[in-house]
Amino acid sequence: MSSARTGESPSGQADPHRWWGLVVIALAQLMVVLDATIVNIALPSAQRDLGMSDGNRQWVITAYTLAFGGLLLLGGRIADLVGRKRTFVIGLVGFAAASALGGAAQSQGMLFGARALQGVFAAVLAPSALSLLTTTFTDPRERGKAFGIYGALAGSGSAIGFIVGGLLTEYLDWRWCLYVNVPIAVLAVFGASALLHDRPGTSGARLDVPGALLGCGGLVAIVYGFSEAQPRGWSDPLVLGLFAAGVVLLATFVWWQNRAPSPLLPLHIVKERNRAGSFLTMALATVAMFGLFLFLTYYLQIILGYSPVRAGLGFLPLTLAIIVGSTQISARLLHRVAPRLLMVPGLLLAACGLLLLTRITVSSSYPTEILPALLLMGLGMGLTFMPVFATATSGVAAQDSGVTSATVNTSQQVGGSIGTALLNTIATSSSATYLAAHLHNPAQRAAVVPQAVVHGYTVAIWWAVGVMLLAALVAGALVTAKPPRHDVPAESPVPEPVA
């Protein structure tokens, strides 16, 4: 038999460089996740430089998340067919080139195109990174530690993006929020070439092109519909048409996957109870969290008057709490307790943190009112993300590990995109209603408008609390997996065929 597992050397011993390989994988994952938010704080500067209108500036964010979330399933299947290490390197090189193009953008169209191209290569990179992690660490204890690190980065990467974005924007230039990816990607390419190992892709398999068009088109239509709901309104014909088209495309996608000779997403992957519960839990949790990132960024800078750096650093406690919850609590307990005994308490903690934020006012104190909420949410998400990733990718055949990894990331990106658009629409409409009811004298506008904005935030955060509680209910009801045994390797990956 050839090397029984991808993470082992030909002699059958564990790869001595696997932990350095994890560093490479973690670098790539961090780059992909933080890029969804790193340009948020830089957006006002980019808007001024490139002459973007208020209506068009959203595409700096949306172009990335649409391409990323919509193409992840295709990227996962490409990883399975071509080989995970090869697609990992291709994704890194392409992401670096797209980042350089965006940093050098001389027009808004050039920047939008570069951000979409980043999303395309992120969709290739992210599933191959998680798949390499899954097939490298097979010992349950090591697997728990590795997923703890990975989960911490997946959960905290967005917050790190705000911090890095604030520092680069204030002390260098907004363009460095894109340029910074180039040296990271170059370092990761060299590391991947030297440290990562993978078997070749599946020979003779075919790419499900109709499935790719249907699935990706459906996701893009729905995410685009949510992004357009904010400026156009929920009853706008374009928004309703996008939702209808998305539902029809996804329904057709499911029908086709039952009949395709080489399906893009084998439905047995999502039919398994624990995996389906993990996907849905991830999507719901990120609906609440990504919307919160947007609100807190504007609240700290516009309402409390923080500088970009100070606003970015305001997210640091959240990041540290996620890392502690993931690496020091979840990673130590996953091999002892069932995954849902970590997920459900984690989601309830995060809901409590959100509940504290419903009390913010135009003059709230960061240390006494915002910091405790961030710490609770960080610990909760740290407890949740790591077992979600581990449970979703456990017990998957090696040939399906890439597409399974892609589905986890798709849940995160689509949930985040929907959450940002949905909660922002709720906040905007609630603010407008408050302003109409309380602005009786134009001279009071300067005092009433900030109150209306904060009121909108708190209404949207109440909705986020409800979504987080729903995620806890889903995790408790659907995720029934037992803790992994100590004395056997993880079910995934399966052994290679006898040579």
Coordinates of C-alpha atoms in Angstrom, one line a residue:
M1 CA 0.0 0.0 0.0
S2 CA 1.2 3.5 -0.7
S3 CA 1.3 6.2 2.0
A4 CA -2.0 5.4 3.8
R5 CA -2.8 9.0 4.4
T6 CA -1.9 12.3 2.8
G7 CA -0.4 13.6 6.0
E8 CA 2.0 10.7 6.3
S9 CA 5.4 10.1 4.9
P10 CA 6.0 7.1 2.6
S11 CA 7.4 5.2 5.5
G12 CA 4.0 5.5 7.2
Q13 CA 5.2 7.9 9.8
A14 CA 3.5 11.2 10.4
D15 CA 4.9 14.1 8.3
P16 CA 7.5 15.8 10.5
H17 CA 6.8 19.1 8.8
R18 CA 3.0 19.0 9.2
W19 CA 2.9 21.8 11.8
W20 CA 4.9 24.1 9.5
G21 CA 2.5 23.1 6.8
L22 CA -0.3 24.2 9.0
V23 CA 1.4 27.7 9.3
V24 CA 1.2 27.9 5.5
I25 CA -2.4 26.9 5.3
A26 CA -3.3 29.3 8.1
L27 CA -1.6 32.2 6.3
A28 CA -3.6 31.5 3.2
Q29 CA -6.9 31.2 5.1
L30 CA -6.2 34.3 7.1
M31 CA -5.5 36.3 3.9
V32 CA -8.8 35.1 2.3
V33 CA -11.0 35.7 5.4
L34 CA -9.6 39.1 6.4
D35 CA -9.9 40.4 2.8
A36 CA -13.7 40.4 3.1
T37 CA -13.4 43.2 5.7
I38 CA -9.9 44.8 5.4
V39 CA -11.1 47.4 2.9
N40 CA -14.2 48.5 5.0
I41 CA -12.3 51.1 7.0
A42 CA -10.3 52.1 3.9
L43 CA -13.5 52.6 1.8
P44 CA -14.0 56.3 2.5
S45 CA -10.4 57.1 1.3
A46 CA -10.8 54.9 -1.8
Q47 CA -14.1 56.5 -2.6
R48 CA -12.5 60.0 -2.6
D49 CA -9.5 58.9 -4.7
L50 CA -11.5 57.1 -7.4
G51 CA -14.6 59.3 -7.4
M52 CA -17.1 56.6 -6.5
S53 CA -20.7 57.5 -5.9
D54 CA -22.4 56.5 -2.7
G55 CA -24.5 54.1 -4.7
N56 CA -21.5 52.4 -6.3
R57 CA -19.1 52.1 -3.4
Q58 CA -20.9 49.0 -2.0
W59 CA -19.4 47.0 -5.0
V60 CA -15.9 47.2 -3.4
I61 CA -17.3 44.8 -0.8
T62 CA -20.0 43.0 -2.8
A63 CA -17.9 42.2 -5.8
Y64 CA -15.6 40.1 -3.6
T65 CA -18.2 38.3 -1.5
L66 CA -20.4 37.6 -4.6
A67 CA -17.6 36.0 -6.5
F68 CA -16.2 34.2 -3.4
G69 CA -19.5 32.8 -2.1
G70 CA -20.9 32.0 -5.6
L71 CA -17.9 30.1 -6.9
L72 CA -16.8 28.2 -3.8
L73 CA -18.5 24.9 -4.8
L74 CA -16.8 25.0 -8.2
G75 CA -13.5 25.7 -6.5
G76 CA -14.0 22.8 -4.2
R77 CA -14.7 20.4 -7.0
I78 CA -11.7 21.7 -9.0
A79 CA -9.5 21.0 -6.0
D80 CA -10.8 17.4 -6.0
L81 CA -10.2 16.9 -9.7
V82 CA -6.9 18.7 -10.2
G83 CA -5.2 18.1 -6.8
R84 CA -5.4 20.2 -3.7
K85 CA -1.8 21.4 -3.5
R86 CA -1.8 22.5 -7.1
T87 CA -5.1 24.4 -6.8
F88 CA -3.8 25.9 -3.5
V89 CA -0.7 27.3 -5.3
I90 CA -2.8 28.5 -8.3
G91 CA -5.2 30.2 -5.9
L92 CA -2.3 32.0 -4.1
V93 CA -0.7 33.2 -7.3
G94 CA -4.0 34.5 -8.7
F95 CA -5.0 36.1 -5.5
A96 CA -1.7 38.0 -5.3
A97 CA -2.0 39.2 -8.9
A98 CA -5.6 40.4 -8.3
S99 CA -4.6 42.2 -5.1
A100 CA -1.8 44.0 -6.9
L101 CA -4.2 45.0 -9.7
G102 CA -6.6 46.4 -7.1
G103 CA -3.9 48.3 -5.3
A104 CA -2.9 49.9 -8.6
A105 CA -6.5 50.7 -9.6
Q106 CA -7.0 54.0 -11.4
S107 CA -10.7 53.9 -11.7
Q108 CA -13.7 52.4 -9.8
G109 CA -14.3 49.9 -12.6
M110 CA -10.7 48.6 -12.3
L111 CA -11.1 48.3 -8.5
F112 CA -14.4 46.5 -8.8
G113 CA -13.0 44.1 -11.3
A114 CA -9.9 43.4 -9.2
R115 CA -12.1 42.7 -6.2
A116 CA -14.2 40.2 -8.2
L117 CA -11.0 38.5 -9.4
Q118 CA -9.8 38.2 -5.8
G119 CA -13.1 36.5 -5.0
V120 CA -12.7 34.1 -7.9
F121 CA -9.2 33.0 -6.8
A122 CA -10.3 32.9 -3.1
A123 CA -13.0 30.4 -4.2
V124 CA -10.2 28.2 -5.5
L125 CA -7.9 28.8 -2.5
A126 CA -10.1 28.4 0.5
P127 CA -11.5 24.9 -0.1
S128 CA -8.1 23.5 -1.1
A129 CA -6.7 25.0 2.1
L130 CA -9.3 23.4 4.4
S131 CA -9.1 20.1 2.4
L132 CA -5.3 20.0 2.9
L133 CA -5.8 20.5 6.6
T134 CA -8.3 17.7 6.7
T135 CA -6.1 15.3 4.9
T136 CA -2.9 16.2 6.8
F137 CA -4.0 15.8 10.4
T138 CA -5.6 12.4 11.0
D139 CA -4.8 11.8 14.7
P140 CA -7.8 13.0 16.7
R141 CA -5.7 14.9 19.3
E142 CA -3.6 16.7 16.6
R143 CA -6.6 17.2 14.5
G144 CA -8.3 19.0 17.4
K145 CA -5.4 21.3 17.8
A146 CA -5.1 22.0 14.1
F147 CA -8.8 22.8 13.7
G148 CA -8.6 25.0 16.8
I149 CA -6.0 27.2 15.1
Y150 CA -7.9 27.1 11.8
G151 CA -11.2 27.9 13.5
A152 CA -9.6 30.8 15.4
L153 CA -8.4 32.3 12.1
A154 CA -11.7 31.6 10.4
G155 CA -13.6 33.3 13.2
S156 CA -11.3 36.2 13.9
G157 CA -10.0 36.9 10.4
S158 CA -12.8 39.4 9.7
A159 CA -12.0 41.3 12.9
I160 CA -8.3 41.2 12.2
G161 CA -9.2 42.8 8.8
F162 CA -10.6 45.8 10.5
I163 CA -7.5 46.3 12.6
V164 CA -5.0 45.9 9.8
G165 CA -7.2 48.0 7.5
G166 CA -7.2 50.8 10.1
L167 CA -3.5 50.7 10.5
L168 CA -2.7 50.6 6.8
T169 CA -5.2 53.4 5.9
E170 CA -4.1 55.8 8.6
Y171 CA -0.3 55.3 8.4
L172 CA 0.3 54.3 4.8
D173 CA -2.5 54.5 2.1
W174 CA -5.8 52.6 1.4
R175 CA -4.0 50.8 -1.5
W176 CA -1.9 48.9 1.0
C177 CA -5.0 47.1 2.2
L178 CA -4.7 45.3 -1.1
Y179 CA -0.9 45.3 -1.6
V180 CA -0.4 43.6 1.7
N181 CA -1.7 40.4 0.3
V182 CA 1.2 40.1 -2.2
P183 CA 4.1 39.4 0.2
I184 CA 1.8 37.0 2.3
A185 CA 0.9 35.1 -0.9
V186 CA 4.5 34.9 -2.1
L187 CA 5.6 33.5 1.3
A188 CA 2.8 31.0 1.3
V189 CA 3.7 29.8 -2.2
F190 CA 7.2 29.0 -1.2
G191 CA 6.0 27.3 2.0
A192 CA 3.5 25.2 0.1
S193 CA 6.1 24.1 -2.4
A194 CA 8.4 22.9 0.4
L195 CA 6.0 21.7 3.1
L196 CA 2.7 20.5 1.7
H197 CA 2.1 17.1 0.2
D198 CA -0.9 15.8 -1.7
R199 CA -1.9 13.0 -4.0
P200 CA -2.8 13.8 -7.6
G201 CA -6.3 14.8 -8.5
T202 CA -9.0 12.2 -9.4
S203 CA -8.1 10.9 -12.9
G204 CA -10.9 10.4 -15.4
A205 CA -13.4 12.5 -13.5
R206 CA -15.3 15.3 -15.2
L207 CA -16.3 18.8 -14.1
D208 CA -20.1 19.2 -13.7
V209 CA -20.4 22.4 -15.9
P210 CA -24.3 22.6 -15.8
G211 CA -24.2 22.1 -12.0
A212 CA -21.6 24.8 -11.7
L213 CA -23.7 27.3 -13.7
L214 CA -26.9 26.5 -11.8
G215 CA -25.5 26.4 -8.3
C216 CA -23.2 29.4 -8.6
G217 CA -25.8 31.3 -10.5
G218 CA -28.4 30.7 -7.9
L219 CA -26.1 31.7 -5.0
V220 CA -25.0 34.9 -6.9
A221 CA -28.6 35.8 -7.6
I222 CA -29.7 35.5 -4.0
V223 CA -26.7 37.3 -2.5
Y224 CA -27.0 40.0 -5.2
G225 CA -30.7 40.3 -4.3
F226 CA -30.0 40.9 -0.6
S227 CA -27.3 43.4 -1.5
E228 CA -29.7 45.3 -3.7
A229 CA -32.5 45.2 -1.1
Q230 CA -30.8 48.0 0.9
P231 CA -30.8 50.8 -1.8
R232 CA -33.9 49.6 -3.7
G233 CA -36.2 48.2 -1.1
W234 CA -37.6 44.7 -0.6
S235 CA -40.6 45.2 -3.0
D236 CA -38.5 46.4 -5.9
P237 CA -39.1 44.3 -9.1
L238 CA -35.3 43.7 -9.6
V239 CA -34.9 42.4 -6.0
L240 CA -37.9 40.1 -6.2
G241 CA -36.8 38.9 -9.6
L242 CA -33.4 38.1 -8.3
F243 CA -34.8 36.1 -5.4
A244 CA -37.1 34.2 -7.6
A245 CA -34.4 33.5 -10.1
G246 CA -32.1 32.3 -7.3
V247 CA -34.7 29.9 -5.9
V248 CA -35.5 28.5 -9.4
L249 CA -31.8 28.0 -10.2
L250 CA -31.0 26.3 -6.9
A251 CA -34.1 24.1 -7.1
T252 CA -32.9 23.1 -10.6
F253 CA -29.4 22.6 -9.3
V254 CA -30.7 20.1 -6.7
W255 CA -32.7 18.3 -9.4
W256 CA -29.7 18.1 -11.6
Q257 CA -27.4 16.8 -8.9
N258 CA -29.5 13.7 -8.6
R259 CA -29.0 13.0 -12.3
A260 CA -25.6 14.3 -13.2
P261 CA -22.9 11.6 -13.9
S262 CA -20.3 13.6 -12.0
P263 CA -22.2 15.9 -9.7
L264 CA -20.7 19.2 -8.5
L265 CA -22.1 18.6 -5.0
P266 CA -22.9 15.0 -4.3
L267 CA -26.1 15.3 -2.3
H268 CA -25.1 12.6 0.2
I269 CA -22.7 15.2 1.6
V270 CA -25.5 17.6 2.7
K271 CA -28.0 14.8 3.5
E272 CA -25.9 13.6 6.4
R273 CA -27.5 15.1 9.5
N274 CA -24.4 16.3 11.4
R275 CA -22.9 17.9 8.3
A276 CA -26.2 19.6 7.3
G277 CA -26.5 20.9 10.9
S278 CA -22.9 22.3 10.8
F279 CA -23.5 24.0 7.4
L280 CA -26.7 25.7 8.6
T281 CA -25.2 26.6 12.0
M282 CA -22.3 28.3 10.3
A283 CA -24.5 30.2 7.9
L284 CA -26.8 31.5 10.7
A285 CA -24.0 32.5 13.0
T286 CA -22.3 34.5 10.3
V287 CA -25.5 36.2 9.4
A288 CA -25.5 37.8 12.9
M289 CA -21.7 38.4 13.1
F290 CA -21.0 40.0 9.8
G291 CA -23.8 42.5 10.1
L292 CA -22.5 43.4 13.5
F293 CA -19.0 44.1 12.1
L294 CA -20.6 46.7 9.8
F295 CA -22.6 48.4 12.5
L296 CA -19.7 48.6 15.0
T297 CA -17.4 50.0 12.4
Y298 CA -19.7 52.9 11.7
Y299 CA -20.8 53.3 15.3
L300 CA -17.2 53.6 16.6
Q301 CA -16.1 56.0 13.8
I302 CA -19.2 58.1 13.1
I303 CA -21.1 58.1 16.4
L304 CA -18.2 57.9 18.9
G305 CA -15.7 59.7 16.7
Y306 CA -12.9 57.1 16.7
S307 CA -10.0 57.3 14.2
P308 CA -9.6 54.3 11.7
V309 CA -6.8 52.9 13.9
R310 CA -8.7 53.2 17.1
A311 CA -11.8 51.7 15.6
G312 CA -9.8 48.8 14.2
L313 CA -8.2 48.2 17.6
G314 CA -11.6 48.3 19.2
F315 CA -12.1 44.8 17.6
L316 CA -9.0 43.4 19.1
P317 CA -10.6 42.0 22.3
L318 CA -13.1 40.2 20.0
T319 CA -10.3 38.6 18.1
L320 CA -8.3 37.6 21.2
A321 CA -11.5 36.1 22.8
I322 CA -12.1 34.0 19.6
I323 CA -8.6 32.7 19.7
V324 CA -8.8 31.7 23.4
G325 CA -12.2 30.1 22.9
S326 CA -11.1 28.1 19.9
T327 CA -7.5 27.0 20.8
Q328 CA -7.7 26.8 24.6
I329 CA -11.3 25.6 25.2
S330 CA -12.8 24.0 22.0
A331 CA -9.5 22.3 20.9
R332 CA -9.0 20.8 24.4
L333 CA -12.6 19.6 24.8
L334 CA -13.6 18.4 21.3
H335 CA -12.1 14.9 21.8
R336 CA -13.9 14.6 25.2
V337 CA -17.4 16.0 24.6
A338 CA -19.9 15.9 21.7
P339 CA -19.5 18.8 19.3
R340 CA -23.0 20.3 20.1
L341 CA -22.0 20.6 23.7
L342 CA -19.5 23.2 22.5
M343 CA -21.6 24.8 19.8
V344 CA -24.8 25.4 21.7
P345 CA -23.2 27.1 24.7
G346 CA -20.9 29.1 22.4
L347 CA -23.9 30.4 20.4
L348 CA -25.8 31.2 23.5
L349 CA -22.8 33.2 24.8
A350 CA -22.6 35.1 21.5
A351 CA -26.3 35.8 21.7
C352 CA -25.8 37.3 25.3
G353 CA -23.0 39.5 23.9
L354 CA -25.3 40.8 21.2
L355 CA -28.0 41.3 23.7
L356 CA -25.7 43.7 25.7
L357 CA -25.2 45.7 22.5
T358 CA -28.9 46.4 22.1
R359 CA -28.4 48.9 25.0
I360 CA -25.9 51.2 23.2
T361 CA -26.6 54.9 23.0
V362 CA -25.0 57.9 21.3
S363 CA -22.8 58.3 24.4
S364 CA -22.0 54.7 25.4
S365 CA -18.7 53.9 27.1
Y366 CA -16.5 51.4 25.3
P367 CA -15.0 49.8 28.5
T368 CA -18.3 49.3 30.3
E369 CA -20.8 48.7 27.6
I370 CA -19.0 47.5 24.4
L371 CA -16.0 45.6 25.7
P372 CA -18.0 43.0 27.7
A373 CA -20.2 42.3 24.7
L374 CA -17.2 41.8 22.5
L375 CA -15.6 39.4 24.9
L376 CA -18.8 37.3 25.3
M377 CA -19.2 37.1 21.5
G378 CA -15.6 36.2 20.9
L379 CA -15.6 33.4 23.4
G380 CA -18.9 32.2 22.0
M381 CA -17.7 32.2 18.4
G382 CA -14.4 30.5 19.4
L383 CA -16.3 27.7 21.0
T384 CA -18.5 27.4 17.9
F385 CA -16.4 27.7 14.8
M386 CA -13.8 25.0 15.6
P387 CA -16.3 22.1 16.2
V388 CA -18.3 23.3 13.2
F389 CA -15.3 23.0 10.9
A390 CA -14.2 19.7 12.4
T391 CA -17.7 18.1 12.3
A392 CA -18.5 19.3 8.8
T393 CA -15.4 17.7 7.3
S394 CA -15.3 14.5 9.4
G395 CA -16.0 11.2 7.8
V396 CA -15.8 12.4 4.2
A397 CA -14.3 10.3 1.4
A398 CA -11.0 11.8 0.1
Q399 CA -12.4 12.5 -3.3
D400 CA -15.2 14.6 -1.8
S401 CA -13.1 16.5 0.8
G402 CA -12.5 19.5 -1.4
V403 CA -16.2 20.1 -2.2
T404 CA -17.2 19.5 1.5
S405 CA -14.6 22.1 2.6
A406 CA -16.0 24.5 -0.1
T407 CA -19.5 24.0 1.3
V408 CA -18.4 25.0 4.8
N409 CA -16.8 28.2 3.4
T410 CA -19.8 28.8 1.2
S411 CA -22.0 28.7 4.3
Q412 CA -19.8 31.3 5.9
Q413 CA -19.5 33.7 3.0
V414 CA -23.1 33.5 1.9
G415 CA -24.3 33.9 5.5
G416 CA -22.1 36.9 5.9
S417 CA -23.2 38.5 2.7
I418 CA -26.9 37.9 3.5
G419 CA -26.4 39.2 7.1
T420 CA -24.7 42.4 6.0
A421 CA -27.4 43.2 3.5
L422 CA -30.4 42.0 5.6
L423 CA -29.4 43.6 8.9
N424 CA -28.3 46.8 7.2
T425 CA -31.6 47.1 5.5
I426 CA -33.4 46.7 8.8
A427 CA -31.2 49.3 10.4
T428 CA -31.7 51.8 7.6
S429 CA -35.5 51.5 7.6
S430 CA -35.7 51.6 11.4
S431 CA -33.6 54.8 11.4
A432 CA -35.8 56.4 8.8
T433 CA -38.9 55.6 10.8
Y434 CA -37.4 56.9 14.0
L435 CA -36.3 60.1 12.3
A436 CA -39.7 60.7 10.8
A437 CA -41.4 60.3 14.2
H438 CA -39.0 62.4 16.3
L439 CA -37.8 65.2 13.9
H440 CA -40.4 67.9 14.4
N441 CA -38.0 70.9 14.1
P442 CA -35.2 71.1 11.5
A443 CA -33.0 72.8 14.1
Q444 CA -33.0 69.6 16.1
R445 CA -31.6 67.5 13.2
A446 CA -28.0 67.5 14.4
A447 CA -29.1 65.9 17.7
V448 CA -31.8 63.6 16.4
V449 CA -30.0 62.0 13.4
P450 CA -27.3 60.2 15.6
Q451 CA -30.1 59.0 17.9
A452 CA -32.0 57.6 14.8
V453 CA -28.9 55.9 13.5
V454 CA -28.1 54.2 16.8
H455 CA -31.8 53.2 17.1
G456 CA -31.5 51.5 13.8
Y457 CA -28.4 49.6 14.9
T458 CA -30.1 48.4 18.1
V459 CA -33.2 47.2 16.2
A460 CA -31.0 45.2 13.8
I461 CA -29.0 43.8 16.6
W462 CA -32.2 42.5 18.2
W463 CA -32.7 40.6 14.9
A464 CA -29.2 39.3 15.1
V465 CA -29.9 38.0 18.6
G466 CA -32.8 36.1 17.2
V467 CA -30.7 34.6 14.4
M468 CA -28.0 33.6 16.8
L469 CA -30.6 31.8 19.1
L470 CA -31.9 30.0 16.0
A471 CA -28.4 28.9 15.2
A472 CA -28.2 27.4 18.7
L473 CA -31.5 25.6 18.2
V474 CA -30.3 24.2 14.9
A475 CA -27.0 23.0 16.4
G476 CA -28.7 21.4 19.3
A477 CA -31.3 19.6 17.2
L478 CA -29.3 18.5 14.2
V479 CA -25.7 17.9 15.3
T480 CA -25.8 14.6 17.2
A481 CA -22.2 13.4 16.5
K482 CA -20.2 11.8 19.3
P483 CA -16.7 12.9 20.3
P484 CA -14.0 11.4 18.2
R485 CA -12.3 8.3 19.7
H486 CA -8.8 8.7 21.0
D487 CA -7.4 5.4 19.7
V488 CA -8.4 5.6 16.0
P489 CA -7.6 8.0 13.3
A490 CA -10.2 10.4 12.0
E491 CA -12.5 8.9 9.5
S492 CA -11.4 11.3 6.9
P493 CA -9.4 10.8 4.7
V494 CA -9.9 7.2 3.6
P495 CA -6.8 5.1 2.7
E496 CA -5.5 5.3 -0.9
P497 CA -6.0 2.2 -3.1
V498 CA -3.4 -0.5 -3.1
A499 CA -0.7 0.4 -5.6

